[in-house]
Amino acid sequence: MRPFDLAPLYRSAIGFDRLANLLESQRADAQPSYPPYNIELVSEDKYRIVMALAGFDRSEVEIITERDSLHITGRKQKEDTERTFLHRGIAARDFEQRFQLANHVKVTTASFDNGMLTIELVREVPEALKPRRIVIDGGDNVQALEQRQAA
């Protein structure tokens, strides 16, 4: 795989060093493929992560959000009885999965049903950060673009 040269990004963009670092870390670290998961775009500002956690109980799964990351950990409890498997196709091993969240993306709900973990996320941009139109020579006549379009 050919490495990307991010020098042009550093020359022409200010404050995007976090994005460049994210690209560098994704290139260096191979994302684990266990457990399998889907990431869905539900609507313009809503997302859903669905993970297949066969063999896990909800008490064995922990979800933590911290600033701009989502960390999902599964720790299997040790079984008391010894089993002899002729074929073992269900992995049920410990895992850690991390997702980088964009600015203003928050986890709203999480549910665990029939071995499927579903995490709902939403992007909530604060009113102060939404685009606004400034009227020239209008004094205090500043309107949010959404309000103007709704009228």
Coordinates of C-alpha atoms in Angstrom, one line a residue:
M1 CA 0.0 0.0 0.0
R2 CA 1.3 3.4 -1.0
P3 CA 1.6 6.0 1.8
F4 CA -0.2 9.3 1.4
D5 CA 1.8 12.5 1.6
L6 CA -0.2 14.9 3.8
A7 CA 2.3 17.8 3.4
P8 CA -0.1 19.7 1.1
L9 CA -2.8 19.5 3.7
Y10 CA -0.5 21.0 6.3
R11 CA 0.6 23.8 4.0
S12 CA -2.9 25.0 3.0
A13 CA -5.2 24.1 5.9
I14 CA -5.1 25.5 9.4
G15 CA -6.5 23.5 12.3
F16 CA -6.9 20.2 10.5
D17 CA -4.0 18.5 12.2
R18 CA -6.4 16.3 14.1
L19 CA -7.9 15.0 10.8
A20 CA -4.4 14.3 9.4
N21 CA -3.4 12.5 12.6
L22 CA -6.6 10.4 12.3
L23 CA -5.8 9.5 8.7
E24 CA -2.2 8.5 9.7
S25 CA -3.4 6.4 12.7
Q26 CA -6.0 4.6 10.5
R27 CA -3.4 3.7 8.0
A28 CA -1.0 2.4 10.6
D29 CA -3.5 0.4 12.7
A30 CA -5.6 -2.3 11.0
Q31 CA -9.1 -2.2 12.4
P32 CA -10.1 -5.5 14.1
S33 CA -12.8 -7.4 12.2
Y34 CA -14.3 -9.0 15.3
P35 CA -17.1 -8.6 16.2
P36 CA -18.8 -7.9 12.9
Y37 CA -20.7 -4.6 12.7
N38 CA -22.6 -2.3 10.4
I39 CA -22.6 1.5 10.4
E40 CA -25.8 3.0 9.0
L41 CA -26.8 6.5 8.0
V42 CA -30.4 6.7 9.2
S43 CA -31.0 10.3 8.2
E44 CA -29.0 13.4 7.5
D45 CA -27.8 13.7 11.2
K46 CA -28.6 10.3 12.6
Y47 CA -26.4 7.2 12.6
R48 CA -26.7 3.6 13.9
I49 CA -24.0 1.1 14.8
V50 CA -25.2 -2.5 14.9
M51 CA -22.8 -5.2 16.3
A52 CA -23.3 -8.9 16.2
L53 CA -22.4 -10.2 19.7
A54 CA -23.4 -13.9 19.6
G55 CA -22.8 -15.6 23.0
F56 CA -22.5 -12.3 25.0
D57 CA -24.8 -11.2 27.7
R58 CA -25.6 -7.5 28.2
S59 CA -23.7 -7.6 31.5
E60 CA -20.6 -8.5 29.6
V61 CA -20.7 -5.5 27.3
E62 CA -19.6 -2.0 28.3
I63 CA -20.1 1.2 26.2
I64 CA -18.1 4.4 27.1
T65 CA -18.1 7.7 25.3
E66 CA -15.3 10.2 26.0
R67 CA -15.0 13.4 24.1
D68 CA -14.7 12.4 20.5
S69 CA -14.5 8.6 20.8
L70 CA -16.8 5.7 21.4
H71 CA -15.3 2.6 23.1
I72 CA -17.1 -0.7 23.2
T73 CA -15.7 -3.5 25.3
G74 CA -16.9 -7.1 25.7
R75 CA -15.5 -9.4 28.4
K76 CA -16.7 -13.0 28.5
Q77 CA -17.2 -14.5 31.9
K78 CA -15.3 -17.7 32.5
E79 CA -17.4 -20.8 32.4
D80 CA -17.5 -23.1 35.4
T81 CA -17.9 -26.3 33.4
E82 CA -15.3 -27.6 31.0
R83 CA -16.7 -28.3 27.5
T84 CA -15.3 -30.4 24.6
F85 CA -16.2 -28.9 21.3
L86 CA -16.2 -30.9 18.1
H87 CA -16.5 -27.7 16.1
R88 CA -16.4 -24.1 17.5
G89 CA -17.8 -21.6 15.1
I90 CA -19.0 -19.0 17.6
A91 CA -15.9 -17.1 18.7
A92 CA -17.3 -15.4 21.9
R93 CA -13.9 -14.0 22.7
D94 CA -13.1 -10.7 24.4
F95 CA -13.0 -7.6 22.2
E96 CA -12.4 -3.9 22.2
Q97 CA -13.7 -1.7 19.4
R98 CA -13.1 2.0 19.1
F99 CA -14.9 4.5 16.9
Q100 CA -13.8 8.1 16.3
L101 CA -16.8 10.5 16.5
A102 CA -17.0 13.7 14.5
N103 CA -17.6 17.0 16.3
H104 CA -21.0 17.2 18.0
V105 CA -21.9 13.5 17.4
K106 CA -23.5 12.1 20.6
V107 CA -24.7 8.6 21.5
T108 CA -28.4 8.8 22.3
T109 CA -29.4 5.2 23.1
A110 CA -28.1 1.7 23.2
S111 CA -30.0 -1.6 23.2
F112 CA -29.1 -5.3 23.3
D113 CA -31.6 -7.7 21.8
N114 CA -31.1 -11.3 20.5
G115 CA -27.3 -10.9 20.4
M116 CA -27.4 -7.6 18.5
L117 CA -26.1 -4.5 20.1
T118 CA -27.6 -1.3 18.5
I119 CA -26.2 2.1 19.3
E120 CA -28.0 5.2 18.0
L121 CA -26.0 8.4 17.4
V122 CA -27.1 11.9 16.4
R123 CA -25.2 15.0 15.3
E124 CA -26.4 18.0 17.3
V125 CA -24.7 21.2 16.1
P126 CA -25.1 24.0 18.7
E127 CA -27.1 27.0 17.6
A128 CA -24.1 29.2 18.0
L129 CA -22.1 27.1 15.4
K130 CA -24.8 26.9 12.7
P131 CA -24.3 29.1 9.6
R132 CA -25.7 32.6 9.8
R133 CA -26.3 35.2 7.1
I134 CA -25.0 38.7 8.0
V135 CA -26.9 41.6 6.4
I136 CA -24.5 44.3 5.2
D137 CA -25.3 47.6 6.9
G138 CA -28.1 45.9 8.8
G139 CA -26.9 46.5 12.3
D140 CA -28.1 43.7 14.5
N141 CA -30.0 42.0 11.7
V142 CA -28.3 38.6 11.9
Q143 CA -30.4 35.6 11.0
A144 CA -29.7 31.9 11.1
L145 CA -29.9 30.5 7.6
E146 CA -32.4 27.8 8.7
Q147 CA -34.8 30.4 10.0
R148 CA -34.6 32.4 6.7
Q149 CA -35.2 29.3 4.6
A150 CA -38.2 28.2 6.7
A151 CA -39.9 31.6 6.1

